[in-house]
């Protein structure tokens, strides 16, 4: 693989990762809970493994967080945010 092709591939991967992050942020703003992997895949027209890889990278970079085991459904959140149950107060 040529240097130029590799740079383009890395740039494309970063752009896709930003798109995944933006989708997750906007989805949470609209629905108050995170999207499923399937919803991410359908909205961004990508394979499940691709979405999973980008989510894992976003978690490793500290942009997303999770307390759940890998593969848990709707278990991501934007770093630094808290979701509380309706009717519960933080004390």
CSV table of C-alpha atoms in Angstrom, one decimal:
chain,number,residue,atom,x,y,z
A,1,UNK,CA,0.0,0.0,0.0
A,2,UNK,CA,1.4,3.4,-1.0
A,3,UNK,CA,2.0,6.1,1.6
A,4,UNK,CA,-0.6,8.3,-0.1
A,5,UNK,CA,-3.2,5.6,-0.1
A,6,UNK,CA,-2.5,4.8,3.6
A,7,UNK,CA,-2.9,8.4,4.6
A,8,UNK,CA,-6.2,8.6,2.7
A,9,UNK,CA,-7.4,5.4,4.3
A,10,UNK,CA,-6.6,6.7,7.8
A,11,UNK,CA,-8.3,10.0,7.0
A,12,UNK,CA,-11.4,8.2,5.8
A,13,UNK,CA,-11.4,6.1,8.9
A,14,UNK,CA,-11.2,9.2,11.1
A,15,UNK,CA,-14.0,10.8,9.2
A,16,UNK,CA,-16.2,7.7,9.6
A,17,UNK,CA,-15.4,7.6,13.4
A,18,UNK,CA,-16.5,11.3,13.7
A,19,UNK,CA,-19.7,10.5,11.8
A,20,UNK,CA,-20.4,7.6,14.3
A,21,UNK,CA,-19.7,9.9,17.2
A,22,UNK,CA,-21.9,12.7,15.9
A,23,UNK,CA,-24.7,10.2,15.2
A,24,UNK,CA,-24.5,8.8,18.8
A,25,UNK,CA,-24.5,12.3,20.3
A,26,UNK,CA,-27.5,13.5,18.2
A,27,UNK,CA,-29.4,10.2,18.8
A,28,UNK,CA,-29.0,10.6,22.6
A,29,UNK,CA,-30.1,14.2,22.4
A,30,UNK,CA,-33.3,13.2,20.6
A,31,UNK,CA,-34.1,10.0,22.4
A,32,UNK,CA,-32.4,10.4,25.8
A,33,UNK,CA,-30.9,6.9,25.4
A,34,UNK,CA,-28.1,5.6,23.1
A,35,UNK,CA,-28.7,3.9,19.8
A,36,UNK,CA,-28.2,0.2,19.3
A,37,UNK,CA,-25.5,-1.1,17.1
A,38,UNK,CA,-28.1,-2.0,14.5
A,39,UNK,CA,-29.5,1.5,14.5
A,40,UNK,CA,-26.0,2.9,14.0
A,41,UNK,CA,-25.3,0.5,11.2
A,42,UNK,CA,-28.6,1.2,9.4
A,43,UNK,CA,-28.3,5.0,9.8
A,44,UNK,CA,-24.7,5.1,8.5
A,45,UNK,CA,-24.9,2.2,6.1
A,46,UNK,CA,-22.1,0.2,7.6
A,47,UNK,CA,-21.4,-3.3,8.8
A,48,UNK,CA,-21.8,-4.3,12.5
A,49,UNK,CA,-18.1,-5.0,12.8
A,50,UNK,CA,-17.2,-1.6,11.5
A,51,UNK,CA,-19.6,0.2,13.9
A,52,UNK,CA,-18.3,-1.9,16.8
A,53,UNK,CA,-14.7,-1.1,15.9
A,54,UNK,CA,-15.4,2.7,15.8
A,55,UNK,CA,-17.3,2.6,19.1
A,56,UNK,CA,-14.4,0.7,20.8
A,57,UNK,CA,-12.0,3.3,19.4
A,58,UNK,CA,-14.2,6.1,20.7
A,59,UNK,CA,-14.3,4.5,24.1
A,60,UNK,CA,-10.5,4.0,24.1
A,61,UNK,CA,-10.1,7.7,23.2
A,62,UNK,CA,-12.3,8.7,26.1
A,63,UNK,CA,-15.1,10.3,24.0
A,64,UNK,CA,-17.6,7.5,24.9
A,65,UNK,CA,-17.9,5.6,28.1
A,66,UNK,CA,-19.5,2.3,29.2
A,67,UNK,CA,-19.8,0.3,32.4
A,68,UNK,CA,-21.1,-2.7,30.7
A,69,UNK,CA,-19.5,-5.9,29.4
A,70,UNK,CA,-18.7,-5.8,25.6
A,71,UNK,CA,-21.7,-6.4,23.5
A,72,UNK,CA,-24.3,-5.1,26.0
A,73,UNK,CA,-27.1,-3.3,24.2
A,74,UNK,CA,-27.4,0.5,24.5
A,75,UNK,CA,-24.6,0.6,27.1
A,76,UNK,CA,-22.7,3.6,25.8
A,77,UNK,CA,-22.9,7.2,26.8
A,78,UNK,CA,-21.0,10.4,25.9
A,79,UNK,CA,-18.0,10.8,28.2
A,80,UNK,CA,-18.7,13.0,31.3
A,81,UNK,CA,-22.5,12.7,31.1
A,82,UNK,CA,-24.9,11.0,33.5
A,83,UNK,CA,-28.3,9.5,32.8
A,84,UNK,CA,-30.7,9.2,35.7
A,85,UNK,CA,-33.9,7.3,35.9
A,86,UNK,CA,-37.0,9.3,35.6
A,87,UNK,CA,-38.1,10.5,39.1
A,88,UNK,CA,-34.7,9.9,40.7
A,89,UNK,CA,-32.6,12.7,42.0
A,90,UNK,CA,-28.9,12.8,42.4
A,91,UNK,CA,-28.0,13.3,46.0
